[in-house]
């Protein structure tokens, strides 16, 4: 039931009460949104972090201007990288027979990009909410492929000893657009 205005209040009084109710409601909504109420807060990262069965230090491994990794298994150092024509980039991190390769490259659409990637035992998966394919690379190791955003494909390949870390590495990808 809608509360009625007290008797004897005319249109001006009702308009003032309506304006006051609107102002109070607006203030409450503004206070809720500006307070961050309900937003999950990322846990502060201090020191080593458990990823799978390994302990990893926080990492920032740049693949290109708009794609980087925030997790790499311990002991890997950058051992290569560069531009991919016409507008892409790749990076390789390795040490002692273990490696991680990451590449970002032009891709028109998901179906075409997934088709041109030849993976053995390929199966669909999701990476950070995006459709992806994971499988064995013909030259060895495991690989995951996904469309980072419209027009941009990305893949990560790891050596066999790091196969269990592949999904954690792919989940650590950050990009200023689409994250």
C-alpha atoms as a printed R data frame, in Angstrom:
    type eleno elety resid chain resno      x       y       z
1   ATOM     1    CA   UNK     A     1  0.000   0.000   0.000
2   ATOM     2    CA   UNK     A     2  1.312   3.445  -0.937
3   ATOM     3    CA   UNK     A     3  1.505   5.838   2.023
4   ATOM     4    CA   UNK     A     4 -0.587   8.944   1.634
5   ATOM     5    CA   UNK     A     5  0.520  12.459   2.337
6   ATOM     6    CA   UNK     A     6 -0.750  13.958   5.596
7   ATOM     7    CA   UNK     A     7 -4.088  15.773   5.244
8   ATOM     8    CA   UNK     A     8 -3.849  19.443   4.467
9   ATOM     9    CA   UNK     A     9 -0.739  19.145   2.281
10  ATOM    10    CA   UNK     A    10 -1.334  20.493  -1.171
11  ATOM    11    CA   UNK     A    11  0.441  19.784  -4.438
12  ATOM    12    CA   UNK     A    12  3.482  21.788  -3.421
13  ATOM    13    CA   UNK     A    13  3.911  19.770  -0.229
14  ATOM    14    CA   UNK     A    14  3.568  16.466  -2.095
15  ATOM    15    CA   UNK     A    15  6.088  17.634  -4.674
16  ATOM    16    CA   UNK     A    16  8.535  18.518  -1.886
17  ATOM    17    CA   UNK     A    17  8.072  15.084  -0.238
18  ATOM    18    CA   UNK     A    18  8.576  13.373  -3.606
19  ATOM    19    CA   UNK     A    19 11.748  15.378  -4.250
20  ATOM    20    CA   UNK     A    20 13.034  14.537  -0.763
21  ATOM    21    CA   UNK     A    21 12.328  10.796  -1.272
22  ATOM    22    CA   UNK     A    22 14.081  10.928  -4.651
23  ATOM    23    CA   UNK     A    23 17.118  12.682  -3.143
24  ATOM    24    CA   UNK     A    24 17.402  10.174  -0.276
25  ATOM    25    CA   UNK     A    25 17.070   7.202  -2.667
26  ATOM    26    CA   UNK     A    26 19.688   8.681  -5.010
27  ATOM    27    CA   UNK     A    27 22.075   9.250  -2.107
28  ATOM    28    CA   UNK     A    28 21.680   5.663  -0.884
29  ATOM    29    CA   UNK     A    29 22.275   4.234  -4.384
30  ATOM    30    CA   UNK     A    30 25.326   6.463  -4.889
31  ATOM    31    CA   UNK     A    31 26.748   5.435  -1.499
32  ATOM    32    CA   UNK     A    32 26.318   1.717  -2.311
33  ATOM    33    CA   UNK     A    33 27.982   1.942  -5.724
34  ATOM    34    CA   UNK     A    34 30.863   4.138  -4.609
35  ATOM    35    CA   UNK     A    35 31.590   1.973  -1.554
36  ATOM    36    CA   UNK     A    36 32.444  -1.086  -3.633
37  ATOM    37    CA   UNK     A    37 29.834  -3.120  -1.771
38  ATOM    38    CA   UNK     A    38 29.527  -6.585  -3.325
39  ATOM    39    CA   UNK     A    39 32.661  -6.340  -5.472
40  ATOM    40    CA   UNK     A    40 35.165  -9.127  -4.917
41  ATOM    41    CA   UNK     A    41 38.510  -7.829  -3.835
42  ATOM    42    CA   UNK     A    42 41.660  -9.538  -5.115
43  ATOM    43    CA   UNK     A    43 43.766 -11.054  -2.389
44  ATOM    44    CA   UNK     A    44 47.064  -9.260  -1.897
45  ATOM    45    CA   UNK     A    45 49.975 -11.251  -3.294
46  ATOM    46    CA   UNK     A    46 52.919 -11.292  -0.958
47  ATOM    47    CA   UNK     A    47 55.730 -13.738  -1.459
48  ATOM    48    CA   UNK     A    48 55.283 -17.195  -2.993
49  ATOM    49    CA   UNK     A    49 51.914 -18.370  -4.317
50  ATOM    50    CA   UNK     A    50 50.735 -21.984  -4.614
51  ATOM    51    CA   UNK     A    51 49.800 -22.872  -8.218
52  ATOM    52    CA   UNK     A    52 48.954 -26.522  -8.610
53  ATOM    53    CA   UNK     A    53 51.613 -28.515  -6.805
54  ATOM    54    CA   UNK     A    54 54.359 -25.909  -7.208
55  ATOM    55    CA   UNK     A    55 55.254 -22.700  -5.430
56  ATOM    56    CA   UNK     A    56 55.646 -19.716  -7.743
57  ATOM    57    CA   UNK     A    57 56.814 -16.176  -7.197
58  ATOM    58    CA   UNK     A    58 54.598 -13.463  -8.703
59  ATOM    59    CA   UNK     A    59 55.764 -12.910 -12.295
60  ATOM    60    CA   UNK     A    60 55.208 -10.453 -15.102
61  ATOM    61    CA   UNK     A    61 56.243 -11.957 -18.440
62  ATOM    62    CA   UNK     A    62 55.516  -9.656 -21.377
63  ATOM    63    CA   UNK     A    63 54.542 -11.328 -24.653
64  ATOM    64    CA   UNK     A    64 53.416  -8.192 -26.503
65  ATOM    65    CA   UNK     A    65 52.285  -4.649 -25.764
66  ATOM    66    CA   UNK     A    66 48.775  -5.879 -25.017
67  ATOM    67    CA   UNK     A    67 49.302  -9.407 -23.656
68  ATOM    68    CA   UNK     A    68 51.344 -10.593 -20.691
69  ATOM    69    CA   UNK     A    69 51.563 -13.531 -18.309
70  ATOM    70    CA   UNK     A    70 51.348 -13.095 -14.558
71  ATOM    71    CA   UNK     A    71 52.453 -16.643 -13.781
72  ATOM    72    CA   UNK     A    72 55.378 -18.708 -15.038
73  ATOM    73    CA   UNK     A    73 56.813 -21.804 -13.360
74  ATOM    74    CA   UNK     A    74 59.889 -21.047 -11.261
75  ATOM    75    CA   UNK     A    75 63.308 -21.038 -12.905
76  ATOM    76    CA   UNK     A    76 62.268 -19.960 -16.418
77  ATOM    77    CA   UNK     A    77 63.968 -17.014 -18.093
78  ATOM    78    CA   UNK     A    78 63.176 -15.255 -21.353
79  ATOM    79    CA   UNK     A    79 65.111 -16.947 -24.138
80  ATOM    80    CA   UNK     A    80 63.495 -15.476 -27.259
81  ATOM    81    CA   UNK     A    81 60.741 -13.424 -28.719
82  ATOM    82    CA   UNK     A    82 59.880 -10.845 -31.274
83  ATOM    83    CA   UNK     A    83 57.348  -9.560 -33.747
84  ATOM    84    CA   UNK     A    84 55.012 -11.654 -35.884
85  ATOM    85    CA   UNK     A    85 53.958 -10.084 -39.166
86  ATOM    86    CA   UNK     A    86 51.783  -8.141 -39.668
87  ATOM    87    CA   UNK     A    87 50.724  -7.340 -36.070
88  ATOM    88    CA   UNK     A    88 51.552  -9.927 -33.467
89  ATOM    89    CA   UNK     A    89 54.295 -11.024 -31.102
90  ATOM    90    CA   UNK     A    90 55.726 -14.117 -29.442
91  ATOM    91    CA   UNK     A    91 57.901 -14.909 -26.456
92  ATOM    92    CA   UNK     A    92 59.779 -17.977 -25.230
93  ATOM    93    CA   UNK     A    93 60.783 -18.647 -21.640
94  ATOM    94    CA   UNK     A    94 62.961 -21.651 -20.840
95  ATOM    95    CA   UNK     A    95 65.613 -23.350 -18.775
96  ATOM    96    CA   UNK     A    96 66.978 -26.890 -18.511
97  ATOM    97    CA   UNK     A    97 64.816 -28.501 -21.209
98  ATOM    98    CA   UNK     A    98 61.625 -26.887 -19.904
99  ATOM    99    CA   UNK     A    99 59.971 -24.112 -21.894
100 ATOM   100    CA   UNK     A   100 56.882 -21.951 -22.257
101 ATOM   101    CA   UNK     A   101 56.084 -20.320 -25.603
102 ATOM   102    CA   UNK     A   102 53.329 -17.747 -26.004
103 ATOM   103    CA   UNK     A   103 52.106 -16.000 -29.112
104 ATOM   104    CA   UNK     A   104 49.471 -13.420 -29.952
105 ATOM   105    CA   UNK     A   105 48.560 -13.030 -33.631
106 ATOM   106    CA   UNK     A   106 45.828 -11.809 -35.977
107 ATOM   107    CA   UNK     A   107 42.792 -14.103 -36.197
108 ATOM   108    CA   UNK     A   108 39.614 -13.267 -38.081
109 ATOM   109    CA   UNK     A   109 37.264 -15.593 -36.196
110 ATOM   110    CA   UNK     A   110 37.341 -18.486 -33.732
111 ATOM   111    CA   UNK     A   111 36.344 -21.252 -36.171
112 ATOM   112    CA   UNK     A   112 39.079 -20.365 -38.674
113 ATOM   113    CA   UNK     A   113 41.721 -19.840 -36.003
114 ATOM   114    CA   UNK     A   114 40.965 -23.143 -34.252
115 ATOM   115    CA   UNK     A   115 40.994 -24.982 -37.594
116 ATOM   116    CA   UNK     A   116 44.420 -23.690 -38.653
117 ATOM   117    CA   UNK     A   117 45.989 -24.909 -35.407
118 ATOM   118    CA   UNK     A   118 46.919 -28.578 -35.794
119 ATOM   119    CA   UNK     A   119 46.665 -30.189 -32.354
120 ATOM   120    CA   UNK     A   120 46.653 -33.899 -31.615
121 ATOM   121    CA   UNK     A   121 44.000 -35.217 -29.207
122 ATOM   122    CA   UNK     A   122 42.362 -31.770 -29.230
123 ATOM   123    CA   UNK     A   123 39.474 -31.142 -26.878
124 ATOM   124    CA   UNK     A   124 37.427 -28.021 -26.143
125 ATOM   125    CA   UNK     A   125 38.052 -26.114 -22.929
126 ATOM   126    CA   UNK     A   126 37.438 -22.616 -21.553
127 ATOM   127    CA   UNK     A   127 40.176 -20.088 -20.737
128 ATOM   128    CA   UNK     A   128 39.093 -17.071 -18.708
129 ATOM   129    CA   UNK     A   129 35.558 -17.401 -20.080
130 ATOM   130    CA   UNK     A   130 36.648 -17.782 -23.707
131 ATOM   131    CA   UNK     A   131 36.283 -20.863 -25.907
132 ATOM   132    CA   UNK     A   132 39.604 -22.664 -26.333
133 ATOM   133    CA   UNK     A   133 41.146 -25.914 -27.574
134 ATOM   134    CA   UNK     A   134 43.844 -27.847 -25.733
135 ATOM   135    CA   UNK     A   135 45.895 -30.775 -26.999
136 ATOM   136    CA   UNK     A   136 49.314 -32.128 -27.874
137 ATOM   137    CA   UNK     A   137 51.501 -30.154 -30.275
138 ATOM   138    CA   UNK     A   138 52.848 -32.224 -33.233
139 ATOM   139    CA   UNK     A   139 56.429 -31.233 -32.310
140 ATOM   140    CA   UNK     A   140 55.987 -32.184 -28.639
141 ATOM   141    CA   UNK     A   141 54.558 -30.610 -25.543
142 ATOM   142    CA   UNK     A   142 51.035 -29.399 -24.823
143 ATOM   143    CA   UNK     A   143 49.319 -26.380 -26.315
144 ATOM   144    CA   UNK     A   144 46.217 -24.291 -25.668
145 ATOM   145    CA   UNK     A   145 44.674 -21.976 -28.291
146 ATOM   146    CA   UNK     A   146 41.945 -19.333 -27.879
147 ATOM   147    CA   UNK     A   147 40.598 -16.109 -29.364
148 ATOM   148    CA   UNK     A   148 41.655 -13.375 -26.938
149 ATOM   149    CA   UNK     A   149 39.289 -10.887 -28.559
150 ATOM   150    CA   UNK     A   150 37.783 -10.315 -31.986
151 ATOM   151    CA   UNK     A   151 40.664 -10.212 -34.461
152 ATOM   152    CA   UNK     A   152 43.312 -11.479 -32.016
153 ATOM   153    CA   UNK     A   153 44.210 -15.097 -31.361
154 ATOM   154    CA   UNK     A   154 46.581 -16.382 -28.699
155 ATOM   155    CA   UNK     A   155 48.281 -19.672 -27.878
156 ATOM   156    CA   UNK     A   156 50.580 -21.055 -25.243
157 ATOM   157    CA   UNK     A   157 52.754 -24.131 -25.675
158 ATOM   158    CA   UNK     A   158 54.690 -25.836 -22.878
159 ATOM   159    CA   UNK     A   159 57.205 -28.664 -22.792
160 ATOM   160    CA   UNK     A   160 56.037 -32.057 -21.524
161 ATOM   161    CA   UNK     A   161 57.470 -31.567 -18.002
162 ATOM   162    CA   UNK     A   162 55.318 -28.423 -17.658
163 ATOM   163    CA   UNK     A   163 52.125 -29.967 -19.082
164 ATOM   164    CA   UNK     A   164 50.388 -29.759 -15.714
165 ATOM   165    CA   UNK     A   165 51.037 -25.998 -15.550
166 ATOM   166    CA   UNK     A   166 49.535 -25.155 -18.969
167 ATOM   167    CA   UNK     A   167 46.061 -24.164 -17.774
168 ATOM   168    CA   UNK     A   168 47.459 -22.115 -14.867
169 ATOM   169    CA   UNK     A   169 49.730 -20.219 -17.253
170 ATOM   170    CA   UNK     A   170 46.865 -19.584 -19.697
171 ATOM   171    CA   UNK     A   171 44.603 -18.443 -16.848
172 ATOM   172    CA   UNK     A   172 47.256 -15.893 -15.813
173 ATOM   173    CA   UNK     A   173 47.106 -14.035 -19.141
174 ATOM   174    CA   UNK     A   174 46.251 -10.360 -18.806
175 ATOM   175    CA   UNK     A   175 45.202  -8.020 -21.575
176 ATOM   176    CA   UNK     A   176 44.043  -4.415 -21.297
177 ATOM   177    CA   UNK     A   177 41.081  -5.055 -23.604
178 ATOM   178    CA   UNK     A   178 38.641  -7.834 -22.863
179 ATOM   179    CA   UNK     A   179 39.701  -8.678 -19.290
